[in-house]
CSV table of C-alpha atoms in Angstrom, one decimal:
chain,number,residue,atom,x,y,z
A,8,MET,CA,-29.6,-45.8,-4.8
A,9,LYS,CA,-26.7,-46.3,-6.7
A,10,LYS,CA,-26.9,-45.9,-10.7
A,11,LEU,CA,-23.9,-48.5,-12.7
A,12,HIS,CA,-25.0,-48.0,-16.8
A,13,VAL,CA,-24.5,-51.1,-18.3
A,14,SER,CA,-24.0,-51.8,-22.0
A,15,ALA,CA,-23.6,-55.2,-21.6
A,16,LEU,CA,-21.3,-57.8,-19.1
A,17,LEU,CA,-20.4,-60.4,-20.7
A,18,LEU,CA,-19.4,-64.5,-20.0
A,19,LEU,CA,-18.3,-67.2,-22.6
A,20,LEU,CA,-20.9,-69.9,-22.6
A,21,GLY,CA,-20.0,-73.4,-21.2
A,22,PRO,CA,-21.5,-75.9,-19.7
A,23,ILE,CA,-23.4,-76.1,-16.4
A,24,ALA,CA,-21.3,-78.6,-14.4
A,25,THR,CA,-22.1,-76.5,-10.9
A,26,GLU,CA,-24.6,-73.8,-10.0
A,27,ALA,CA,-23.1,-70.7,-10.6
A,28,GLN,CA,-24.8,-67.5,-8.4
A,29,VAL,CA,-24.4,-64.1,-9.3
A,30,THR,CA,-24.7,-61.7,-6.3
A,31,ILE,CA,-26.5,-58.2,-7.8
A,32,GLY,CA,-26.9,-55.2,-3.9
A,33,SER,CA,-29.0,-52.8,-2.8
A,34,GLY,CA,-26.8,-50.3,-5.0
A,35,GLY,CA,-28.1,-52.2,-7.8
A,36,MET,CA,-27.5,-52.1,-11.3
A,37,PHE,CA,-29.4,-49.5,-12.7
A,38,ILE,CA,-30.5,-50.9,-16.7
A,39,SER,CA,-31.4,-48.2,-20.0
A,40,SER,CA,-34.8,-48.7,-22.2
A,41,GLY,CA,-33.4,-51.0,-24.6
A,42,THR,CA,-29.9,-51.7,-23.2
A,43,THR,CA,-29.0,-54.7,-23.1
A,44,LEU,CA,-27.8,-57.0,-20.3
A,45,SER,CA,-26.4,-59.9,-20.0
A,46,LEU,CA,-25.3,-62.2,-16.7
A,47,ASP,CA,-24.2,-65.7,-17.4
A,48,GLN,CA,-25.6,-65.7,-20.9
A,49,LEU,CA,-29.1,-64.3,-19.7
A,50,SER,CA,-30.0,-61.2,-21.0
A,51,LEU,CA,-32.4,-58.7,-19.8
A,52,THR,CA,-33.6,-55.6,-22.6
A,53,PRO,CA,-36.2,-53.9,-20.4
A,54,SER,CA,-38.2,-51.4,-22.8
A,55,SER,CA,-38.2,-48.7,-19.9
A,56,ASP,CA,-35.7,-48.0,-17.9
A,57,TYR,CA,-34.7,-50.8,-15.4
A,58,THR,CA,-33.4,-51.3,-11.7
A,59,LEU,CA,-32.0,-54.3,-10.6
A,60,ALA,CA,-31.0,-54.6,-6.5
A,61,ASN,CA,-31.2,-56.7,-3.9
A,62,THR,CA,-31.3,-60.5,-5.5
A,63,THR,CA,-29.2,-63.2,-6.3
A,64,LEU,CA,-29.6,-64.8,-10.2
A,65,THR,CA,-28.3,-68.5,-9.7
A,66,THR,CA,-27.6,-70.7,-13.0
A,67,SER,CA,-28.4,-74.7,-12.4
A,68,PRO,CA,-27.7,-77.8,-15.0
A,69,THR,CA,-31.0,-79.5,-13.5
A,70,ALA,CA,-33.8,-78.8,-15.8
A,71,ILE,CA,-37.5,-78.9,-15.0
A,72,THR,CA,-40.2,-80.7,-15.9
A,73,GLY,CA,-43.7,-80.9,-16.2
A,74,LEU,CA,-43.9,-78.1,-18.5
A,75,PRO,CA,-45.9,-80.8,-19.0
A,76,SER,CA,-42.5,-81.8,-20.5
A,77,SER,CA,-38.9,-81.7,-18.7
A,78,SER,CA,-37.0,-77.9,-20.3
A,79,ILE,CA,-33.5,-78.1,-20.9
A,80,ASN,CA,-30.3,-77.9,-19.0
A,81,ARG,CA,-30.3,-74.4,-17.9
A,82,VAL,CA,-32.5,-72.9,-15.4
A,83,TYR,CA,-32.3,-69.6,-13.9
A,84,SER,CA,-33.5,-68.5,-10.3
A,85,PHE,CA,-33.6,-65.2,-8.9
A,86,SER,CA,-33.5,-65.3,-5.5
A,87,PRO,CA,-36.0,-63.2,-4.3
A,88,ALA,CA,-37.9,-63.2,-7.8
A,89,ILE,CA,-37.2,-59.8,-10.2
A,90,SER,CA,-40.8,-57.7,-10.2
A,91,GLY,CA,-42.3,-55.4,-13.0
A,92,PHE,CA,-39.8,-56.1,-15.7
A,93,ALA,CA,-41.1,-55.8,-19.4
A,94,GLY,CA,-39.1,-56.2,-22.2
A,95,THR,CA,-36.9,-58.8,-23.3
A,96,VAL,CA,-35.8,-61.8,-21.6
A,97,GLY,CA,-33.5,-64.0,-23.5
A,98,PHE,CA,-29.7,-66.3,-22.8
A,99,ASN,CA,-27.7,-69.1,-25.0
A,100,PHE,CA,-27.7,-72.2,-24.0
A,101,LEU,CA,-25.3,-75.0,-25.8
A,102,ASP,CA,-26.3,-78.4,-27.4
A,103,SER,CA,-26.2,-80.6,-24.8
A,104,GLU,CA,-28.4,-79.1,-22.9
A,105,LEU,CA,-31.5,-79.0,-24.7
A,106,ASN,CA,-32.6,-82.5,-22.7
A,107,GLY,CA,-34.2,-83.8,-25.9
A,108,ASN,CA,-36.0,-80.7,-26.7
A,109,THR,CA,-35.5,-79.2,-30.3
A,110,LYS,CA,-34.7,-75.8,-30.7
A,111,PRO,CA,-37.5,-74.6,-33.2
A,112,ASP,CA,-40.2,-75.2,-30.9
A,113,LEU,CA,-38.9,-74.1,-27.9
A,114,ALA,CA,-40.4,-71.6,-25.9
A,115,ILE,CA,-39.6,-69.5,-22.3
A,116,ALA,CA,-41.5,-71.1,-19.6
A,117,TYR,CA,-41.1,-68.7,-16.5
A,118,GLN,CA,-41.7,-69.2,-12.6
A,119,SER,CA,-43.1,-65.8,-11.4
A,120,ALA,CA,-43.2,-67.1,-7.8
A,121,ASP,CA,-42.3,-69.7,-5.7
A,122,ALA,CA,-44.0,-72.2,-5.3
A,123,GLY,CA,-46.0,-70.9,-7.9
A,124,PRO,CA,-47.3,-72.2,-11.2
A,125,TYR,CA,-45.1,-72.0,-14.5
A,126,THR,CA,-45.8,-70.0,-17.7
A,127,VAL,CA,-44.8,-71.5,-20.8
A,128,THR,CA,-45.1,-67.9,-23.6
A,129,SER,CA,-45.9,-68.7,-27.0
A,130,PRO,CA,-43.3,-69.9,-28.8
A,131,ALA,CA,-39.9,-68.0,-28.8
A,132,ASN,CA,-37.9,-66.0,-31.0
A,133,VAL,CA,-34.8,-68.8,-31.3
A,134,SER,CA,-31.5,-67.2,-33.7
A,135,GLY,CA,-28.9,-70.2,-33.8
A,136,ASN,CA,-28.6,-71.2,-29.8
A,137,PHE,CA,-30.2,-68.5,-28.4
A,138,VAL,CA,-33.7,-68.4,-27.5
A,139,SER,CA,-35.2,-64.8,-26.6
A,140,GLN,CA,-39.1,-63.9,-26.0
A,141,LEU,CA,-40.6,-59.7,-25.7
A,142,PHE,CA,-42.7,-59.6,-22.0
A,143,ALA,CA,-45.0,-56.4,-23.0
A,144,SER,CA,-46.1,-56.2,-19.8
A,145,PRO,CA,-44.6,-55.9,-17.0
A,146,THR,CA,-44.0,-59.1,-15.8
A,147,ALA,CA,-42.1,-60.7,-11.7
A,148,PHE,CA,-39.4,-63.6,-13.0
A,149,ARG,CA,-38.8,-66.3,-9.9
A,150,GLN,CA,-37.2,-68.8,-12.4
A,151,ILE,CA,-36.6,-68.6,-16.7
A,152,THR,CA,-36.1,-71.9,-18.7
A,153,ALA,CA,-36.5,-72.9,-22.7
A,154,THR,CA,-39.3,-75.5,-22.8
A,155,ASN,CA,-40.8,-77.6,-26.3
A,156,VAL,CA,-44.4,-76.0,-26.9
A,157,THR,CA,-45.3,-78.3,-29.0
A,158,SER,CA,-44.8,-81.4,-26.7
A,159,ALA,CA,-47.6,-82.6,-25.5
A,160,LEU,CA,-49.4,-79.0,-25.1
A,161,PRO,CA,-52.6,-78.7,-23.1
A,162,VAL,CA,-54.3,-77.1,-25.7
A,163,SER,CA,-53.5,-75.7,-29.4
A,164,LEU,CA,-55.3,-72.3,-30.0
A,165,MET,CA,-56.4,-71.5,-33.1
A,166,ALA,CA,-57.6,-68.1,-33.3
A,167,PHE,CA,-57.9,-64.9,-30.4
A,168,ASN,CA,-60.0,-62.1,-31.6
A,169,VAL,CA,-61.2,-59.3,-29.1
A,170,LYS,CA,-63.8,-57.3,-31.5
A,171,ALA,CA,-66.7,-54.3,-30.8
A,172,GLU,CA,-70.7,-55.9,-31.0
A,173,GLY,CA,-72.6,-52.2,-30.0
A,174,GLY,CA,-71.3,-50.9,-27.0
A,175,LYS,CA,-69.5,-54.4,-26.0
A,176,ALA,CA,-66.8,-55.9,-26.5
A,177,ARG,CA,-67.1,-59.7,-27.7
A,178,ILE,CA,-63.8,-61.4,-26.9
A,179,GLU,CA,-63.6,-64.7,-29.0
A,180,TRP,CA,-61.4,-68.0,-29.5
A,181,VAL,CA,-60.7,-71.5,-30.8
A,182,THR,CA,-59.1,-74.6,-30.1
A,183,ALA,CA,-58.5,-77.0,-32.1
A,184,SER,CA,-57.9,-79.6,-29.5
A,185,GLU,CA,-57.4,-79.9,-25.8
A,186,LYS,CA,-55.6,-82.1,-22.9
A,187,ASN,CA,-56.8,-82.2,-20.1
A,188,ASN,CA,-57.6,-78.3,-19.8
A,189,ASP,CA,-59.9,-76.9,-16.9
A,190,PHE,CA,-60.5,-73.6,-17.6
A,191,PHE,CA,-60.0,-70.4,-19.9
A,192,ARG,CA,-59.5,-66.5,-17.9
A,193,ILE,CA,-60.0,-63.8,-19.8
A,194,GLU,CA,-58.9,-60.9,-17.4
A,195,ARG,CA,-59.1,-56.8,-18.3
A,196,SER,CA,-57.0,-54.1,-18.8
A,197,ALA,CA,-57.3,-49.8,-18.8
A,198,ASP,CA,-53.2,-50.0,-19.7
A,199,ALA,CA,-51.8,-53.0,-20.1
A,200,ALA,CA,-50.5,-53.6,-16.4
A,201,ASN,CA,-52.9,-53.9,-14.3
A,202,PHE,CA,-54.9,-56.7,-14.6
A,203,ALA,CA,-58.3,-58.4,-13.4
A,204,LEU,CA,-60.5,-60.9,-14.5
A,205,LEU,CA,-63.0,-60.5,-16.4
A,206,ALA,CA,-64.4,-64.0,-16.3
A,207,GLN,CA,-63.1,-67.4,-16.0
A,208,VAL,CA,-64.8,-70.2,-18.8
A,209,LYS,CA,-64.8,-74.0,-18.6
A,210,GLY,CA,-63.0,-75.9,-20.9
A,211,LYS,CA,-64.1,-79.4,-22.9
A,212,GLY,CA,-61.0,-81.3,-20.8
A,213,THR,CA,-59.7,-83.4,-23.5
A,214,THR,CA,-60.7,-83.2,-26.9
A,215,ASN,CA,-59.6,-83.5,-30.2
A,216,ILE,CA,-62.6,-81.9,-32.3
A,217,ARG,CA,-62.4,-78.0,-32.3
A,218,GLN,CA,-64.5,-75.8,-30.5
A,219,ASN,CA,-65.3,-72.3,-30.0
A,220,TYR,CA,-65.5,-69.5,-27.0
A,221,TYR,CA,-67.3,-66.2,-26.0
A,222,THR,CA,-67.5,-64.1,-23.2
A,223,TYR,CA,-68.7,-60.5,-24.2
A,224,ASP,CA,-67.1,-57.1,-21.7
A,225,ASP,CA,-70.8,-55.6,-21.5
A,226,SER,CA,-68.8,-52.3,-19.9
A,227,PRO,CA,-65.0,-51.5,-21.8
A,228,GLU,CA,-63.2,-48.7,-21.2
A,229,LYS,CA,-63.8,-45.5,-22.9
A,230,GLY,CA,-60.9,-45.6,-25.7
A,231,VAL,CA,-58.4,-48.7,-25.4
A,232,THR,CA,-59.1,-51.6,-23.4
A,233,TYR,CA,-56.5,-55.1,-23.2
A,234,TYR,CA,-57.6,-58.1,-22.7
A,235,ARG,CA,-55.5,-61.1,-22.2
A,236,LEU,CA,-56.2,-64.8,-22.3
A,237,SER,CA,-55.1,-67.8,-20.3
A,238,GLN,CA,-55.3,-71.7,-19.6
A,239,PHE,CA,-55.2,-73.8,-16.8
A,240,ASP,CA,-54.6,-77.3,-16.7
A,241,PHE,CA,-56.6,-79.5,-13.6
A,242,ASP,CA,-53.0,-79.6,-12.2
A,243,GLY,CA,-52.8,-75.6,-12.2
A,244,ALA,CA,-50.2,-75.1,-14.8
A,245,LYS,CA,-50.8,-72.3,-16.9
A,246,LYS,CA,-50.5,-71.2,-20.2
A,247,ASP,CA,-50.9,-67.4,-21.7
A,248,TYR,CA,-51.7,-66.2,-25.0
A,249,GLY,CA,-51.0,-63.4,-25.1
A,250,VAL,CA,-53.0,-59.6,-25.3
A,251,LYS,CA,-55.5,-58.2,-27.7
A,252,ALA,CA,-56.5,-54.6,-27.5
A,253,ILE,CA,-59.8,-52.8,-28.4
A,254,VAL,CA,-60.1,-49.0,-28.4
A,255,PHE,CA,-64.6,-48.0,-28.9
A,256,SER,CA,-64.5,-44.3,-30.5
A,257,GLU,CA,-68.3,-43.9,-31.8
A,258,GLY,CA,-68.7,-48.4,-31.7
A,259,SER,CA,-65.8,-48.3,-33.7
A,260,LEU,CA,-61.4,-50.3,-33.3
A,261,LYS,CA,-60.0,-47.6,-34.2
A,262,VAL,CA,-55.9,-46.0,-33.9
A,263,VAL,CA,-54.7,-43.6,-30.9
A,264,ALA,CA,-52.7,-41.1,-31.8
A,265,PHE,CA,-51.7,-39.3,-28.4
A,266,PRO,CA,-51.5,-36.2,-27.3
A,267,ASN,CA,-52.8,-34.8,-29.4
A,268,PRO,CA,-51.9,-32.2,-29.8
A,269,SER,CA,-48.1,-32.6,-29.2
A,270,ALA,CA,-45.7,-30.2,-28.1
A,271,LYS,CA,-42.4,-32.9,-28.6
A,272,GLU,CA,-43.6,-36.9,-28.7
A,273,VAL,CA,-46.0,-38.1,-30.7
A,274,PHE,CA,-47.4,-42.1,-29.3
A,275,LEU,CA,-49.3,-44.7,-31.1
A,276,LEU,CA,-51.8,-47.4,-29.5
A,277,LEU,CA,-52.9,-49.9,-32.4
A,278,PRO,CA,-55.6,-51.9,-32.2
A,279,ASP,CA,-52.8,-55.6,-31.9
A,280,THR,CA,-49.4,-56.4,-32.3
A,281,ARG,CA,-49.6,-56.8,-35.7
A,282,ALA,CA,-46.6,-55.4,-38.2
A,283,VAL,CA,-48.3,-51.8,-39.8
A,284,SER,CA,-46.6,-48.8,-41.8
A,285,VAL,CA,-46.8,-46.0,-41.4
A,286,ARG,CA,-46.8,-42.5,-43.4
A,287,MET,CA,-47.0,-38.7,-42.2
A,288,VAL,CA,-47.5,-36.3,-44.8
A,289,ASP,CA,-48.9,-32.5,-44.4
A,290,MET,CA,-52.2,-30.8,-45.2
A,291,THR,CA,-50.9,-30.4,-48.8
A,292,GLY,CA,-50.0,-33.9,-49.3
A,293,LYS,CA,-45.9,-33.5,-49.1
A,294,ASP,CA,-44.3,-37.0,-47.3
A,295,ILE,CA,-42.8,-35.9,-44.2
A,296,TYR,CA,-41.2,-39.1,-43.3
A,297,SER,CA,-42.2,-42.6,-43.2
A,298,GLU,CA,-41.9,-45.6,-41.3
A,299,LYS,CA,-42.5,-49.4,-40.2
A,300,LEU,CA,-43.8,-50.5,-36.7
A,301,PRO,CA,-42.8,-53.7,-36.3
A,302,ALA,CA,-44.8,-57.0,-34.9
A,303,GLY,CA,-45.0,-57.2,-30.8
A,304,GLN,CA,-45.8,-54.5,-30.0
A,305,LEU,CA,-49.1,-52.5,-28.8
A,306,LYS,CA,-47.7,-49.1,-28.2
A,307,HIS,CA,-44.7,-47.9,-30.2
A,308,GLN,CA,-43.5,-44.1,-30.4
A,309,LEU,CA,-42.7,-42.0,-33.5
A,310,ASN,CA,-39.8,-40.7,-34.6
A,311,VAL,CA,-41.1,-37.6,-36.2
A,312,PRO,CA,-39.3,-35.1,-37.1
A,313,ALA,CA,-38.1,-32.8,-35.1
A,314,GLY,CA,-38.0,-28.9,-35.6
A,315,LEU,CA,-41.2,-29.4,-38.2
A,316,PRO,CA,-43.7,-25.6,-37.7
A,317,SER,CA,-46.7,-25.9,-36.4
A,318,GLY,CA,-49.3,-27.2,-37.6
A,319,SER,CA,-52.0,-29.6,-38.6
A,320,TYR,CA,-50.5,-33.2,-40.5
A,321,LEU,CA,-52.0,-36.1,-41.5
A,322,ILE,CA,-50.5,-39.6,-39.9
A,323,LYS,CA,-51.8,-42.4,-41.9
A,324,VAL,CA,-51.4,-46.1,-40.7
A,325,GLN,CA,-51.4,-49.0,-43.0
A,326,GLY,CA,-51.7,-52.7,-42.1
A,327,GLU,CA,-53.0,-56.1,-43.0
A,328,ASN,CA,-57.0,-55.2,-41.4
A,329,ILE,CA,-56.2,-51.3,-40.8
A,330,SER,CA,-56.6,-48.5,-43.1
A,331,GLN,CA,-57.1,-44.8,-41.1
A,332,SER,CA,-55.8,-41.4,-41.6
A,333,ILE,CA,-55.5,-39.6,-37.8
A,334,ARG,CA,-54.8,-35.8,-37.9
A,335,ILE,CA,-52.8,-34.1,-35.2
A,336,ALA,CA,-51.6,-30.6,-33.5
A,337,LEU,CA,-47.9,-29.8,-33.3
A,338,MET,CA,-47.5,-27.1,-31.7
A,339,PRO,CA,-44.4,-24.7,-30.6
């Protein structure tokens, strides 16, 4: 396959009068990790190397209805759908394309397969006339647009947490209100990419009374297990509420550093996606380096300085609910 290293393809933003098409053949476009590819103002920034091939991207001014409200008048369609993309998806839009939606409340809405349900993400990042969302797990995209998340949301979620109870994982969530809520689906994964059904919990239909839900995973993975919460309306519409992770190590929730020992790269696996501060010291307490890990990811590669002497070091992690020191060994 021919590989094209693409930094950016920039097009002037204008109103969509008719459908526009971009076809990508079998040669493909190779997008290296962290690099942004922009096609007709749709930006794809993969978190790992990704090849876009054998698909046609169409941009349409026709809104998608029933999300539960109508989308903006800018809809991107891949034919066939692209799959396995993890990273940031975003696009520019015009004020004239809002179609009754308000900028601060925009969220990315997407369809993964023909005739499949649309998923409305959590509130997105909106900067000026650019809306974007991070997809931590590999995702398929057939159509991409944006809509308001405050317009008749089926469920107002107050909390979603995972905690250890003995050798089990307790998954719990709280809603402030529900509208036409059929059921919740809880899925589990050992790698944050391949999820399998753990439980399905019946919703309360329509209610303005706070509801508390929970279920258990009686056999979580040794090490880290990821849990994904989704909600389904009676009409089949789906909304994802993100992924939480838990690490079972002597029955407690911990940060994991790997590989350990390490000859080159060191990664941290966090129990949730909140931001943390990291400080590395040697065994005398001397600071080696420090950095802040941003929110939104469970797995981070540390910027460990090159050329450090072999031996033991401490990685100190501080966060909202984390205070942990991890001893690692560096090898030549």
